[in-house]
Structure formats: C-alpha cells, structure tokens
XYZ file of C-alpha atoms in Angstrom:
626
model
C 118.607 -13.423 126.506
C 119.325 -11.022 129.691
C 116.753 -8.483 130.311
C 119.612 -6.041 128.773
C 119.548 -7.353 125.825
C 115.767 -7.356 125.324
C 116.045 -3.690 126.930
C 118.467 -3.097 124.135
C 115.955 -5.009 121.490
C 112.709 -2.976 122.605
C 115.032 0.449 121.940
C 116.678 -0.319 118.888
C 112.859 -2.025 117.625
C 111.216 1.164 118.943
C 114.086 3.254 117.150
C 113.165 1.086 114.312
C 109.583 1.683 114.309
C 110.367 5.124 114.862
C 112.635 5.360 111.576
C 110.131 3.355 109.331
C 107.697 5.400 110.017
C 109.639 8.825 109.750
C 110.828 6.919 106.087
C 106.735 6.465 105.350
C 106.368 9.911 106.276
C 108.619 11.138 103.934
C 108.248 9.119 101.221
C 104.597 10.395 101.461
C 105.616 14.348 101.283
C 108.576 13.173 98.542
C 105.574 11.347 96.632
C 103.506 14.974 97.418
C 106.560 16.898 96.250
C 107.278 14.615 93.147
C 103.821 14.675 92.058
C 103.636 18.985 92.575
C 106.994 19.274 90.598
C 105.820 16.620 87.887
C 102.358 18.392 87.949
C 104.480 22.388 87.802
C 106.651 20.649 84.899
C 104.380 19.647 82.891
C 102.343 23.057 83.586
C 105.638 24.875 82.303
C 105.840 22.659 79.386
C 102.389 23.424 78.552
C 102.501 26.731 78.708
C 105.749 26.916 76.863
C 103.842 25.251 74.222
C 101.810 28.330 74.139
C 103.972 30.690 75.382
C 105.703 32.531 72.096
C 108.816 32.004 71.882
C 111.902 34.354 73.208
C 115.114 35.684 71.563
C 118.576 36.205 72.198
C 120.632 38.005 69.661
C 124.305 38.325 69.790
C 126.113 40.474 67.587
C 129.719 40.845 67.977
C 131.739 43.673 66.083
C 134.230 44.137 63.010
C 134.482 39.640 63.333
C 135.236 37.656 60.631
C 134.335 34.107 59.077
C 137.867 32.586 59.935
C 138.085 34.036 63.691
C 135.189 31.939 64.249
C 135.900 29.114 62.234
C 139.685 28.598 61.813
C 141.680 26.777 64.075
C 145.085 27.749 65.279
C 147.598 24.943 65.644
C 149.012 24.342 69.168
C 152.436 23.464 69.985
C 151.466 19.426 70.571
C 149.877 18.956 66.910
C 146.577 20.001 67.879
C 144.221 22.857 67.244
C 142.370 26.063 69.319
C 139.377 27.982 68.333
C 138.815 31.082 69.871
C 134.919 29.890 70.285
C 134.669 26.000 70.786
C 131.761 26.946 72.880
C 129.355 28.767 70.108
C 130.506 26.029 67.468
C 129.557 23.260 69.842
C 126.378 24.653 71.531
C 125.149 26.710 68.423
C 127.037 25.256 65.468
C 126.404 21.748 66.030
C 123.007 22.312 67.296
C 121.262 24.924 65.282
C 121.593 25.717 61.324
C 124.367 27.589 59.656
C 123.951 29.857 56.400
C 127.121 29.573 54.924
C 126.322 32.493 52.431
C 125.144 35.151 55.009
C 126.265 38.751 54.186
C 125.749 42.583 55.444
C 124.999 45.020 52.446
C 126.398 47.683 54.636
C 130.323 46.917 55.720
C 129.980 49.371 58.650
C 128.895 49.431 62.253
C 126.146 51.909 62.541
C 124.436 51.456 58.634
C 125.036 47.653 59.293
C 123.341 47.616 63.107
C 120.207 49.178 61.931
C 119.571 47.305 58.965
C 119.378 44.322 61.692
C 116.798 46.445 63.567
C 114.757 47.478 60.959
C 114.813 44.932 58.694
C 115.221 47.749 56.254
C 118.693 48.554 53.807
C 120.494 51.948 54.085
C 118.668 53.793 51.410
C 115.208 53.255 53.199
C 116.255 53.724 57.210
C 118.524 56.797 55.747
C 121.126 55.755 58.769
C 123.416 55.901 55.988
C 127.077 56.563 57.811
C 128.800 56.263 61.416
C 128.613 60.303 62.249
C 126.335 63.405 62.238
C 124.026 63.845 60.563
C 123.027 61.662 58.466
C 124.970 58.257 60.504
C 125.844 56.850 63.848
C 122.865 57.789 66.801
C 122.119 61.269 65.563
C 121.279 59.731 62.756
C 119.148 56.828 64.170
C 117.452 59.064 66.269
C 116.471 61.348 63.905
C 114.441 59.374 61.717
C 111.561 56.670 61.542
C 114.132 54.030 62.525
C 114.622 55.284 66.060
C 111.149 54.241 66.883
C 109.961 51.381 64.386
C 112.372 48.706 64.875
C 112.756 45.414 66.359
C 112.194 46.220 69.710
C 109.301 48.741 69.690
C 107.287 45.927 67.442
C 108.017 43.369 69.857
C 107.632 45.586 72.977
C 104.062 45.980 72.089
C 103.056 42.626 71.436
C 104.344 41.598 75.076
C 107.618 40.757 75.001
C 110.384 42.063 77.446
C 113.147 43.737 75.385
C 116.928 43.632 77.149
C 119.672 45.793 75.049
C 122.975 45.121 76.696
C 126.714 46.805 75.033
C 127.058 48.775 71.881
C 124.321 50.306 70.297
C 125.566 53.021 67.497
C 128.518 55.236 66.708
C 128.031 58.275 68.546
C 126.284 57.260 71.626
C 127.346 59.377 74.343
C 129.212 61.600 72.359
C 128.976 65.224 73.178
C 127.526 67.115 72.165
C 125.080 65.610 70.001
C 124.760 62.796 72.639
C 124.660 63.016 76.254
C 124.308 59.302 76.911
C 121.653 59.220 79.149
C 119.146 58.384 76.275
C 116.996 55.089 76.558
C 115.058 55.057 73.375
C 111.714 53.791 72.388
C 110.900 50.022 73.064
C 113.358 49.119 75.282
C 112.404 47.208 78.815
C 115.684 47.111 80.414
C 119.291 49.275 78.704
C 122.543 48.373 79.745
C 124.490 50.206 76.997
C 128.140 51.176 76.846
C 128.400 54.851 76.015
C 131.076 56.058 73.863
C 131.582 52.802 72.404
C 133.463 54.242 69.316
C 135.019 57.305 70.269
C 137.285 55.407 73.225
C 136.607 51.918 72.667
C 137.675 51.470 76.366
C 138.215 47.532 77.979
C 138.360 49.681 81.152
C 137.269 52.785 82.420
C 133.926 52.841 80.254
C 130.587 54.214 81.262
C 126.838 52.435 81.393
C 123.754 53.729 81.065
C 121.748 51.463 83.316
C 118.096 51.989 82.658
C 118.665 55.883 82.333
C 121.418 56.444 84.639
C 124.853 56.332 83.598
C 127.184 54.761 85.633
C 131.078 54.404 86.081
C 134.056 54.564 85.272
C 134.044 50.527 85.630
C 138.011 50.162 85.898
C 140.918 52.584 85.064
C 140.944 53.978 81.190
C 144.747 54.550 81.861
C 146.082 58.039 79.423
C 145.720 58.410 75.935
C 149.265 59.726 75.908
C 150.960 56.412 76.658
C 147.771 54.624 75.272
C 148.071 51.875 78.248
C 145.199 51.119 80.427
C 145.848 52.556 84.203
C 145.224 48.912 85.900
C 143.700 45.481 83.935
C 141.961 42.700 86.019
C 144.031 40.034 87.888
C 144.316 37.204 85.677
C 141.603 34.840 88.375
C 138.874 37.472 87.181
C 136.070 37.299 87.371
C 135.535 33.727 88.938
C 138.138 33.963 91.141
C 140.528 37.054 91.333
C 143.783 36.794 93.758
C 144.167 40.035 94.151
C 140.950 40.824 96.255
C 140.076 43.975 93.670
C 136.986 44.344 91.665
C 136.558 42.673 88.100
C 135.960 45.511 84.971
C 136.723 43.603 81.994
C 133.609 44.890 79.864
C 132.987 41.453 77.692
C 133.015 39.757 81.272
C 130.407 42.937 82.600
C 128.356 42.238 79.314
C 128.060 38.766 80.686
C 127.169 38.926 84.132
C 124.671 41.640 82.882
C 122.877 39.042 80.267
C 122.613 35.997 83.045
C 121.434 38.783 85.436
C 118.358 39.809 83.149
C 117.184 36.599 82.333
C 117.024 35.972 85.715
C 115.008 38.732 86.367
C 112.350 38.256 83.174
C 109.274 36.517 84.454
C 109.016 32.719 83.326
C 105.708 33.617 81.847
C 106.713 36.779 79.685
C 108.758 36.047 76.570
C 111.617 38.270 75.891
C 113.753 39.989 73.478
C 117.767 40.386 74.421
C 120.677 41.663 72.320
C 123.968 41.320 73.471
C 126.190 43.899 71.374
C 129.762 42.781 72.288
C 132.177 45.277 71.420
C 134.810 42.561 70.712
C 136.639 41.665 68.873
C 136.935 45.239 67.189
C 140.064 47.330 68.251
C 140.856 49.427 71.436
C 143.689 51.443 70.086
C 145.624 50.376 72.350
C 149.027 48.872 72.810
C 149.341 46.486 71.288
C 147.711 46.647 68.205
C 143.970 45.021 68.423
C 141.401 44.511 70.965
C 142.432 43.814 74.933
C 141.811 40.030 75.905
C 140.584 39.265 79.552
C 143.602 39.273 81.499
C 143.478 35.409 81.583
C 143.124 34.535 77.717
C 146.283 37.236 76.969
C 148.446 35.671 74.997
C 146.162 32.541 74.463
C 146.695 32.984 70.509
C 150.452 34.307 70.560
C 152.078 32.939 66.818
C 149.180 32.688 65.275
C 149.597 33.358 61.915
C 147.235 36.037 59.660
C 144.215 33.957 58.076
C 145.078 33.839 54.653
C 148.220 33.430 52.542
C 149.456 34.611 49.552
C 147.548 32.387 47.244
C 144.184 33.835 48.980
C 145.053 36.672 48.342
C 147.266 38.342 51.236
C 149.574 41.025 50.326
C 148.078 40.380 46.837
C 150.168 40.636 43.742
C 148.879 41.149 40.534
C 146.177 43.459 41.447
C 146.027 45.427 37.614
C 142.216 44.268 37.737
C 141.159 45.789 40.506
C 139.849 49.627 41.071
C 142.874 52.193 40.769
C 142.946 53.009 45.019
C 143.992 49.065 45.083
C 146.119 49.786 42.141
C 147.913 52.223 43.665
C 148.223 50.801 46.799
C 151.964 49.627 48.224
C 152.528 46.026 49.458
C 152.185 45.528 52.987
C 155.373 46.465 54.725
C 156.842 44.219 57.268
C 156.029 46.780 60.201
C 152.076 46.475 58.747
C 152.366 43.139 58.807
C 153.975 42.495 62.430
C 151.193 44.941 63.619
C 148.026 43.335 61.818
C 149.398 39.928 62.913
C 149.377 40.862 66.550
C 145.926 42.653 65.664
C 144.825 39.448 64.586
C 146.433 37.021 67.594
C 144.311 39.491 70.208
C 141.186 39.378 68.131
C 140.809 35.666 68.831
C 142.168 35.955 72.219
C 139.685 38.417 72.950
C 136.810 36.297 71.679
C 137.322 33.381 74.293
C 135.532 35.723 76.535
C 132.723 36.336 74.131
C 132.919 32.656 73.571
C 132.422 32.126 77.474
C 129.074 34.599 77.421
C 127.748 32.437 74.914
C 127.775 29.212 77.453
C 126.789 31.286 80.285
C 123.719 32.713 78.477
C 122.700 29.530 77.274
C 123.551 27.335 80.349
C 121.102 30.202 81.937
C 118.929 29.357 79.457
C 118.737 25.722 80.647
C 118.809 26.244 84.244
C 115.451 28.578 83.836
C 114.389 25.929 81.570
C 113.878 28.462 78.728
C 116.408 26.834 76.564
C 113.777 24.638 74.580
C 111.581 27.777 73.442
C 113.989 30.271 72.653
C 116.196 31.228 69.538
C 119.622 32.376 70.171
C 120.951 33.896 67.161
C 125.062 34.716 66.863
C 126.352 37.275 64.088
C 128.727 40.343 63.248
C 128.190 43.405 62.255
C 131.273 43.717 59.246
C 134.068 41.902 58.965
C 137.345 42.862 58.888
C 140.861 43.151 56.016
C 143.953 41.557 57.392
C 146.048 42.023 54.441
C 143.824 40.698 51.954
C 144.382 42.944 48.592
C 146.863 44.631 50.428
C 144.202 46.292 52.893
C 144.284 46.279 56.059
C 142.834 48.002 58.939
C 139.182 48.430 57.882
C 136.225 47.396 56.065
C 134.020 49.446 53.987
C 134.259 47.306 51.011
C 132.295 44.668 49.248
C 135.103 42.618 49.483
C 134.200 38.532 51.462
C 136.344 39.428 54.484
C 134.296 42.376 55.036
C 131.165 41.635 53.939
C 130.935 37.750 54.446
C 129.993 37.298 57.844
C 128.827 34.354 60.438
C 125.287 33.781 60.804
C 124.203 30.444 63.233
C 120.270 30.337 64.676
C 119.658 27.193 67.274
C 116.117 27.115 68.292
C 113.081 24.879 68.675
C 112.110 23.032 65.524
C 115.527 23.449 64.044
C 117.375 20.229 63.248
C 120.832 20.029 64.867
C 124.100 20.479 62.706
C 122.398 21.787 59.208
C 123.680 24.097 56.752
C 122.119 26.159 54.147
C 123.491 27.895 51.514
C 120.217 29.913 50.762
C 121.518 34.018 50.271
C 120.776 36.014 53.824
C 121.476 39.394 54.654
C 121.538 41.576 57.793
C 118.167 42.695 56.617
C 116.688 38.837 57.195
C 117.304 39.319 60.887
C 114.018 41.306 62.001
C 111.538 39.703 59.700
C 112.780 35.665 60.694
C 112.662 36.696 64.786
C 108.909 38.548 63.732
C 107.799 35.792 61.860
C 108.668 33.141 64.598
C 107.177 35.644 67.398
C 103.712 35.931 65.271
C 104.421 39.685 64.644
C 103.345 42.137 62.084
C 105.712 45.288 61.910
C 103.866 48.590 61.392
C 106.606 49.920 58.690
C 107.408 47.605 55.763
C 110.548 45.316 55.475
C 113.050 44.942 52.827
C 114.056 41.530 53.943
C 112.412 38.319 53.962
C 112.293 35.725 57.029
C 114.714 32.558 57.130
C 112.184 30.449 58.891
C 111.380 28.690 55.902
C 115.349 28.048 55.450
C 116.086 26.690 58.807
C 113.051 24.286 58.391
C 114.130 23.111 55.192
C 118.003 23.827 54.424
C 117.684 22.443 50.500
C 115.430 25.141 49.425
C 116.907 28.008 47.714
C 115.435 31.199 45.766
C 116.853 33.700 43.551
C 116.560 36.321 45.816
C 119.641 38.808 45.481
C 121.208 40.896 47.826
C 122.459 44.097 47.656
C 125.697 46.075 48.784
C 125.196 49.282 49.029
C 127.629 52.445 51.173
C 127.604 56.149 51.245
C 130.047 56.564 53.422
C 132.819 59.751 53.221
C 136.114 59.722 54.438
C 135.345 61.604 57.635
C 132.687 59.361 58.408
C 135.046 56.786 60.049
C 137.594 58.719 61.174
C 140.913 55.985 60.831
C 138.123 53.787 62.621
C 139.165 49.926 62.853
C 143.213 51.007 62.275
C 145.710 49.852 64.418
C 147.098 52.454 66.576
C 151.082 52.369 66.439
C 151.635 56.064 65.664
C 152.463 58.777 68.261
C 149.564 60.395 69.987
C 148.466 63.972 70.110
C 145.826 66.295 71.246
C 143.622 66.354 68.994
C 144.637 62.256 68.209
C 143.475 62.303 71.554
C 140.382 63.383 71.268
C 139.396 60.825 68.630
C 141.604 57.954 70.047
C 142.236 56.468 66.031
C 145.872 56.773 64.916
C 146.804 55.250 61.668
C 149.198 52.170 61.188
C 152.170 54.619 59.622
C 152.172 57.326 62.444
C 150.031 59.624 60.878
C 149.524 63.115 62.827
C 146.182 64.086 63.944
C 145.820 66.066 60.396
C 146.555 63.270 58.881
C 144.235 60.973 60.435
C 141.705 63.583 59.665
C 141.936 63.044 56.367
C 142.420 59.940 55.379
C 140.404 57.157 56.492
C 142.820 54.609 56.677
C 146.499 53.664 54.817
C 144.714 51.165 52.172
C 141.674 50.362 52.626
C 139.727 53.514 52.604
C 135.918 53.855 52.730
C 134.189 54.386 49.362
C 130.869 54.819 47.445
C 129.825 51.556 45.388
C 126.570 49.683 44.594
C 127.161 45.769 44.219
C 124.561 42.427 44.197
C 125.556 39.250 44.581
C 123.457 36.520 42.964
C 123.744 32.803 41.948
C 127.639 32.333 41.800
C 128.787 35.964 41.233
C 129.245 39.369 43.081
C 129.317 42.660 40.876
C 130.522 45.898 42.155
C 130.520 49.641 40.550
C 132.186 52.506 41.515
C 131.042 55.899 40.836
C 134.059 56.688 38.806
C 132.698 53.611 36.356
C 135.161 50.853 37.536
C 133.442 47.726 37.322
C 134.140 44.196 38.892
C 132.811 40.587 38.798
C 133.993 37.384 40.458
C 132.667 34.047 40.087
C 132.591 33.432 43.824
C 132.100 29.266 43.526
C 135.670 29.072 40.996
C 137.203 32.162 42.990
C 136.337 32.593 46.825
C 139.614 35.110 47.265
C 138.416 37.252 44.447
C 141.875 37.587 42.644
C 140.344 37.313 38.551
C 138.019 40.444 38.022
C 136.937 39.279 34.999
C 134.128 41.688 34.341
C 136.015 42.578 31.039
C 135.893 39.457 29.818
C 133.438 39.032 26.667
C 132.644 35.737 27.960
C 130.834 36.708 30.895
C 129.131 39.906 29.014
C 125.769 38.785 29.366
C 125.662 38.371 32.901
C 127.567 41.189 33.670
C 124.937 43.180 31.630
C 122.310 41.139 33.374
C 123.669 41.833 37.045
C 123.835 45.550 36.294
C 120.016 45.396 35.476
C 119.334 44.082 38.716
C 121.630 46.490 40.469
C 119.785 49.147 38.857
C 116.332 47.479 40.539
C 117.368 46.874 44.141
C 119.522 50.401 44.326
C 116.249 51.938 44.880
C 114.031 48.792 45.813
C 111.628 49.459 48.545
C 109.873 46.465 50.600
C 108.555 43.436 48.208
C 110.438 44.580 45.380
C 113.588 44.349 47.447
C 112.439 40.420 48.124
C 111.497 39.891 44.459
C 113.654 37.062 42.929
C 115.327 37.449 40.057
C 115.072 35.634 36.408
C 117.446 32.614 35.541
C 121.105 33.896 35.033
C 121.615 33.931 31.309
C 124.517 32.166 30.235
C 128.499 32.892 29.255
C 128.946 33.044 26.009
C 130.892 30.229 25.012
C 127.866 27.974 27.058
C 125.546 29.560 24.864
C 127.539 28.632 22.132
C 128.181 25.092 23.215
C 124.035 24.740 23.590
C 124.083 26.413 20.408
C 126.685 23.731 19.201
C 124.388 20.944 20.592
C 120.925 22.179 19.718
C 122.459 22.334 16.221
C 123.784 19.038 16.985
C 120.565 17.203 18.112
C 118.570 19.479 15.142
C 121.039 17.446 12.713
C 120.686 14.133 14.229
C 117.074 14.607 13.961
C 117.227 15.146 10.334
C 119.712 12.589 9.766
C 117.109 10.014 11.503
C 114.026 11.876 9.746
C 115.634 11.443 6.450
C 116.885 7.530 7.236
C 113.386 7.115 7.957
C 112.046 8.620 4.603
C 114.915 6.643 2.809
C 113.374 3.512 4.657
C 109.674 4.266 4.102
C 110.523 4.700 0.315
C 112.458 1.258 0.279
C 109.662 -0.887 1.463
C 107.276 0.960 -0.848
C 109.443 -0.080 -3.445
C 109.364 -3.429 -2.661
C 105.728 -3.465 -2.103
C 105.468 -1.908 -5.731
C 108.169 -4.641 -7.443
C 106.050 -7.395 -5.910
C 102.868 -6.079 -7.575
C-alpha cells in the first residue's frame, strides 16, 4: 500500500467517521422530532376526544334527487355523475336518508326552517319577499337572532356563513347588503343572490364590507355575461386574467376559513352554493365553470313518460294541472338544456366538496367533524307537465338529498326513517351538546345515523303560503325578450312573457300555491284551499300518477291523514315531534281480517264442537260399559 493510498484511506475513514457520526446525530434529533410529533399527535387526538365536535353544512339550491344520483351515459357505454366526489367521500362513507323532505318547497321559508329548526308557521318567514318572506322577513322576527348559529356561537364554536343566505339580501331598499347578523364569526355572503343570480359580476359582503364586482355581469339586454373565465381556471388559467367563477370563489373561501379557525376551537360552516339554480341567462339554466361547459351536452330530462313527464291523463289531479297544456317542443328543448347545465354546473360544487374535506384531512379535523350535504327545494322538469319551478308538494320538489358522514357513523348506511329540513338544527345541537334557548319543531337524527333500522311514526308536514308575487317567475328559464322593467327583476318566463306578464304570473305551469299536506307511513296527502284533495301511496306509486283519494277503499286513511293534518298545521315544538297512531287499514284489508277473524272464529267452533262431539262419545262408552 503506497503512502497515497493510506493518505486516501485516513480521508475517506475520517470522511467516514465524519458521516456516521453526522447520521448518529441525526438520527438522535429525527428520534427527538419523532417522539415530539408522536407525543403532539397523540395530544391532538386527545384533545379531539374532548374537543366537541365541528360542522360543515352544505346546502346547494333548487337540486334534485336524480342530479345527484342519476348517471348520464357516455358515448363509450359508460356513465357520468355530476358529483362522483360527494357520492364517494360522503355517500359511501356516511349515512343516507332516503326519505328526507323540506315542508317548505321554497328558498327563503325552506333555508330558515334549517336554521331554526322551526316550520313556517312558527319562524313566520313564510315567503321569498317583503314583508312577511325573504331577509326582511328573517330579520324582522325571533328567527333573525335564535338560530343555529347564535346557539352555537355562544357555546364556543366559530360560525363561517359563506354564499346565499335569503331572498332579498342586498336588495334595495329594504336591504343594503352590508348586514352581518347575529351569531356569525366570519360572513362571506353573496348579495343579491336572487334578484341577478350573477356567475359573474356579483358582490360579497366580507365580514361587513361589500366587495366587487368579482368578474363582468355582461347586460341584461343581451342577457350574456361581459367575459367568463378561461377554461384552465382556477388551477391553471392560460390567459393570465383573474378567476370569478362564484362556485369556484365559494370554494377557495371555505378552504381559506378552515385554515384560519384555531385547531382548538370547534366550528360551525355553511356553504350556501347558489348552484345549480338558474342564472337567466343564455342558455337556459345555471352557467357551468368554463371548463365543465358542455360536460353533460345530450343528456336527456330525468324522467320519461311512464314517470310521469309531460304527463297524460292528469283528470285526478287539482284543476291548474288540469288545465295545463302539454309541454311544447320549444319547453322541452329549453328545460332539457336547463337540465344538461344543472349537472354541468354541479361538477364544480362537486369539486368544493373534495376540497373542503381533503382540508379537512390535511388539518386533521376530518375524524371529528360532520359534514352534512342537502338542498333547499327541488326542482319540475316536466313532471305533470310543470316545469320551471317548485312550490308544490310534489317528490321532485319536495324530495330532496340528505347524506351526514361523521365520527361514529358507519360507512355506506341508509335509513329510511322520515327527516325534514326541520331535523337539521336539533341533530348538529344534539351532537355539539347544545340546548337552544327557543323550542324546536324537529327532532335530532342522531339516533338514526347510529342505528339506521329504527323507525318512528313521526309525520312530516308540507306546509306554503306563498302568493304569486312572492316569486316573481323565480326558477323559469329565461328565453323571452328582455325589457326594462324585465330588467330590473332579471326572471322572464319560458313563452316570452312581457314584464306585465311576468308580474303576474308566477310561472307557465307550475305556479306557486297555498296547500297543507303530511306524509306518513306509505302515503302523502295534500289539500288545497279550494277543497281539492289528493293521496298517493308513495311505496306502489313513486311518480304520483293515481290520486286515489276518491277511492272508498282508502277512506279511512284518508280521513285519518286529514286528522293529523289538522294537528301538525298548527303544531308547536313536542307536539310537532309527537308520533302518530298505527295507520288504520283500507277497506277491503279490513274486510279480508274481517274475512279471517270470522274465519279462525269458525274454525274454533268447528274444533270446540268436534271436541264436545268427542267428549260425549267416550262418555258414552264409559256409560255402555257400566
């Protein structure tokens, strides 16, 4: 060995030396820094053990049961769903109710029943518009500062409100949008929400200030937007200008809020998307992110004749469906289109859902918070020849998705236990160990989503007040010609109607209306005030085509459902969560356990007597061999 080498030895051994020992070193701090993160883990975990737990509500607008759950069929034999995303990481990990309905079919009436916990007849927000509906409304009355948030506000929790709130927000002059009411932490809320319905060019009131235009609202005359994001938005737009697309805005803002909510403080945050009701824009429906437009092009309307599209025979239903036309081929070209950018627009929402929940994860709050996804109404594509609204007790308006993923809530259940809008508040106060200082008409699901076979005999009611200028053509297409005054409202009908005419009626078919209804065991019942009745057996007849509340058959429940209607039209509190008695049965099954009572009554005589024909033959023979 030349003294080189063993000059080159000593280096690469002292290099060696040097390395082992840096590797000890760190090893030592990584051991030091394993054991602090294990020790800071299991800290969090402990105190999320006894840390109450947080909730994330999101509420979409005017969406129905098939745009979440039916699939479209692609071009390659396959199918899309407009949210893959909230039936994967909600769906298939939290618990469905499959029979989950709104007693209100409008936005306002429906939105703070959720925040109350109470129905329309006891928060008096009875309508979308002054006085009585919509924010004046709200803020007018007890509702405005009992609710949701103010209870949960004052046991602790940080309360988030990000998109719509009510009809009427913003809207001069009862309105000047720069309201943040009672109980809320942090308020990014859209003003105007259903006077413009804007994609772009909308204002926010951030924490009191309101902010905007976000993006170019474009003319009401030509009803186009004046510029839409590039189609990269808002990852990675090519065109180097700002991203406005408001579902996307409503998404950064929920990631962005989390963020900023102390690990140690639970919170409260409701995401109001605005989609996937309509903009009134061209073309008909709501306006998809740049990069979903189109997504859903040729997808057909959800149901078919047999459900009930474009119905036919419609001689049992009230006269304003009797006198309504069939769907003309214009209506139906529009609503279809409506339809195709309702679940186009929706991928976006679909996208907020992941981000808020991969959030969620990454502040490792997932574990010991409940996300719960909803909509406020649903929505008529055609079904009894309406279209273009809600309003009615109908299942596509009424009918609605309801999925809660949490901790202690096994993965992929269902439960067809009857909820309501009215469940919301008292399941998230029940979970969060709080006791609301005005009563509640609802009852909590927590004993539901812990056990998914247990049912009660709860009802629920339908209830609206609404008038015809309470909505305003509100949910209609707009393919009609605009005007000043159409303008100024932004709702044209789906025939052209002028601005008079859009004043005064509500919408081509499916107009608002006055109506009590309860729906219990396997049947709905409806009244109108003009003394129309109707009843559907919802298990035999999901599409409601047989009103077959004048037949003699069903008589006794039909008399039996009105007595409970009569109850819960004025129910206040516990005696809105009172169950009812057994339903009594049809006729012809009380005959047939008539029949077989009768039956088993004979049979028991015929065996009483064979025995007293038997007991008098052996005393005969005991007496011949005597």
């Amino acid at each position: 060995m030349t003294l080189r080498d063993l000059n080159t030895q000593s280096w690469r051994g002292g290099v060696a030396a040097r390395v082992a020992a840096a590797i000890a070193a760190m090893a030592l701090l990584f051991g030091l820094v394993m054991a602090t993160s294990e020790e800071a883990s299991a800290a969090r975990a402990k105190a999320s053990e006894v840390q109450k737990p947080s909730f994330v509500v999101i509420q979409t607008d005017d969406q129905t049961l098939e745009e979440l759950y039916d699939g479209v069929r692609t071009l390659n034999g396959g199918e899309e769903f407009a949210m893959p995303n909230t039936l994967q990481l909600l769906g298939e990990q939290g618990v469905t109710f499959t029979r989950y309905y709104t007693p209100y079919s409008l936005c306002a009436p429906s939105r703070v029943s959720l925040l109350t916990g109470r129905y329309a007849h006891n928060n008096h927000v009875q309508g979308n518009v002054p006085p009585n509906g919509g924010w004046t409304g709200f803020q007018s009355r007890l509702a405005y500062s009992h609710n949701i948030a103010t209870w949960l506000q004052g046991a602790g929790y940080r309360t988030i409100h990000i998109g719509k709130i009510l009809n009427g927000y913003g809207d001069a002059p009862y309105s000047p949008g720069t309201e943040v009411p009672p109980g809320w932490n942090s308020w990014h809320t859209i003003l105007n929400s259903d006077t413009n319905h804007y994609a772009y060019g909308y204002l926010l009131n951030n924490n009191g200030v309101v902010e905007g235009p976000y993006g170019n609202s474009g003319s009401w005359e030509t009803r186009e937007y004046g510029a839409i994001d590039d189609a990269g938005c808002p990852y990675a737009p090519l065109n180097g200008q700002p991203c406005y697309y408001e579902t996307d805005k409503f998404n950064q803002l929920a990631t962005e809020e989390l963020a900023a909510t102390s690990p140690e403080q639970p919170f409260y945050m409701q995401v109001d998307y605005t989609s996937p009701h309509g903009d009134f824009r061209r073309p008909a429906g709501p306006q998809p992110a740049s990069r979903h437009i189109g997504r859903f092009a040729g997808a057909p309307l959800p149901d078919n004749r047999a459900e009930g599209f474009n119905e036919g025979n419609v001689n049992d239903k009230p006269r304003f469906i009797r006198e309504a036309p069939y769907l003309s081929a214009t209506e139906i070209h529009t609503y279809r289109v409506y339809y195709q950018n309702c679940l186009a627009a929706l991928l976006s929402v679909d996208e907020g859902v992941k981000q808020i929940l991969d959030q969620l994860g990454a502040l490792g709050r997932i574990n010991n918070t409940y996300v719960i996804f909803t909509s406020d109404n649903g929505f008529f594509f055609g079904q009894h020849r309406l279209v273009g609204g809600k309003f009615l007790a109908y299942e596509p308006a009424t009918h609605l998705p309801l999925i809660i993923r949490g901790p202690g809530i096994e993965p992929n259940t269902k439960t067809g236990q009857f909820a309501s809008t009215i469940d919301i508040a008292p399941t998230i106060l029940e979970l969060a160990g709080v006791t609301p200082d005005k009563s509640v008409d609802g009852t909590s699901l927590v004993p539901f989503m812990q056990d998914p076979s247990l049912r009660t005999r709860r009802p629920l009611l339908f209830e609206s007040f609404v008038q015809t200028n309470d909505v305003e053509q509100d949910g209609n297409a707009a393919t009609g010609e605009s005007t000043a005054a159409g303008k100024a409202r932004g709702k044209l009908g789906v025939k052209g109607a002028s601005a008079r005419g859009a004043a005064a009626h509500a919408s081509v078919v499916a107009p608002p209306k006055n109506y009590y209804g309860i729906r219990l065991g396997p049947y709905k019942y409806i009244e109108w005030p003009d003394g129309e009745k109707e009843l559907y057996d919802i298990n035999k007849d999901p599409y409601e085509l047989n009103n077959i509340v004048r037949d003699r058959n069903y008589a006794p429940i039909r008399n039996f459902l009105h007595e409970e209607l009569v109850r819960l039209e004025e129910c206040s509190g516990r005696t809105c969560r009172e169950v009812a008695e057994k339903l009594p049965l049809t006729k012809r099954d009380q005959l047939k356990v008539k029949r077989e009572k009768e039956k088993e009554q004979r049979e028991r005589e015929h065996e009483r007597e064979k025995r007293e024909r038997e007991r008098e033959r052996r005393e005969r023979e005991k007496a011949h061999k005597h």
